[in-house]
Amino acid sequence: MPRRKPRSGRYGAQPQRLGTGLGDVYRRTEAGPDGDEYVVRTVPGARAVKRYRCPGCDHEIMPGVPHVVAWPAGSGETDRRHWHRGCWSGRGTRGITRRWS
């Protein structure tokens, strides 16, 4: 019978796993549409326990909804913002509705 579970490492590198007690949260850096670098974390739905407001669409991100957390690479985590995945992916083609404050 064929294997159902793929072998680890078969599909490329895994994101860096944080050891800060954040569970299944992963961190990477991405270049923004303006050329700035951003630190981005993926938050799975099981770890999303609070409400946040997405700066891309100005709608709430409800608990249990997977999303991304991003902040400028040169600043600290106090500048982080929670985005819907689609809003973060499409931020280069449309403007944000809320400015970083």
Coordinates of C-alpha atoms in Angstrom, one line a residue:
M1 CA 0.0 0.0 0.0
P2 CA 1.4 3.5 -0.9
R3 CA 2.4 6.0 1.8
R4 CA -0.2 8.6 2.7
K5 CA 2.1 10.7 4.7
P6 CA 4.9 12.5 2.7
R7 CA 8.4 12.1 3.9
S8 CA 9.7 15.1 5.8
G9 CA 11.9 17.5 3.9
R10 CA 10.5 16.4 0.6
Y11 CA 8.7 19.6 -0.3
G12 CA 11.4 22.2 0.5
A13 CA 12.5 24.0 3.6
Q14 CA 10.3 24.5 6.6
P15 CA 9.7 27.9 8.1
Q16 CA 11.7 28.8 11.2
R17 CA 9.9 27.6 14.3
L18 CA 9.9 29.9 17.3
G19 CA 10.7 28.5 20.7
T20 CA 8.9 31.3 22.6
G21 CA 5.8 29.3 23.6
L22 CA 3.8 30.5 20.6
G23 CA 2.9 27.0 19.6
D24 CA 2.4 26.6 15.8
V25 CA 3.4 30.1 14.9
Y26 CA 6.0 30.6 12.2
R27 CA 8.2 33.6 11.4
R28 CA 9.6 34.7 8.0
T29 CA 10.7 37.9 6.4
E30 CA 9.0 39.3 3.3
A31 CA 9.6 42.4 1.1
G32 CA 6.7 44.7 1.0
P33 CA 5.4 46.5 -2.1
D34 CA 7.3 49.6 -1.0
G35 CA 10.6 47.6 -0.8
D36 CA 10.7 47.6 3.0
E37 CA 11.3 44.3 4.9
Y38 CA 8.6 42.9 7.2
V39 CA 8.7 40.1 9.7
V40 CA 5.6 37.9 9.1
R41 CA 4.1 35.3 11.4
T42 CA 1.4 32.8 10.3
V43 CA -1.2 32.3 13.1
P44 CA -3.3 29.1 12.7
G45 CA -7.0 29.3 13.6
A46 CA -6.5 27.2 16.7
R47 CA -4.1 29.8 18.1
A48 CA -6.2 32.8 17.2
V49 CA -8.1 33.6 20.4
K50 CA -8.7 37.3 20.3
R51 CA -10.4 39.8 18.0
Y52 CA -8.1 42.1 15.9
R53 CA -8.9 44.7 13.2
C54 CA -7.2 44.1 9.8
P55 CA -5.6 47.3 8.4
G56 CA -6.2 46.0 4.9
C57 CA -10.0 45.9 4.9
D58 CA -10.8 47.5 8.3
H59 CA -12.9 44.4 9.3
E60 CA -12.5 42.4 12.4
I61 CA -10.5 39.1 12.5
M62 CA -12.6 36.9 14.7
P63 CA -11.2 34.3 17.1
G64 CA -10.5 31.0 15.3
V65 CA -9.7 32.7 12.0
P66 CA -6.2 31.9 10.6
H67 CA -4.3 35.1 9.8
V68 CA -0.9 36.7 9.6
V69 CA 0.9 39.1 11.9
A70 CA 3.4 41.5 10.4
W71 CA 5.6 44.3 11.5
P72 CA 8.5 46.3 10.0
A73 CA 11.8 44.4 10.3
G74 CA 13.5 47.4 11.9
S75 CA 11.0 47.9 14.7
G76 CA 9.8 45.7 17.5
E77 CA 6.8 43.5 18.0
T78 CA 5.0 46.4 19.5
D79 CA 4.4 47.6 15.9
R80 CA 2.8 44.4 14.8
R81 CA -0.5 44.3 12.9
H82 CA -2.9 41.4 12.3
W83 CA -4.0 40.9 8.7
H84 CA -6.3 38.5 6.9
R85 CA -4.2 36.3 4.7
G86 CA -5.9 37.6 1.5
C87 CA -5.5 41.3 2.6
W88 CA -1.8 40.7 3.3
S89 CA -1.3 39.0 0.0
G90 CA -3.1 41.7 -1.9
R91 CA -1.6 44.7 -0.2
G92 CA 0.6 45.5 -3.2
T93 CA -2.4 46.0 -5.5
R94 CA -4.5 48.1 -3.2
G95 CA -4.0 50.6 -0.5
I96 CA -4.6 49.9 3.2
T97 CA -7.6 51.4 4.9
R98 CA -5.9 52.0 8.3
R99 CA -2.5 53.6 8.7
W100 CA 0.1 52.2 11.0
S101 CA -0.3 54.3 14.1

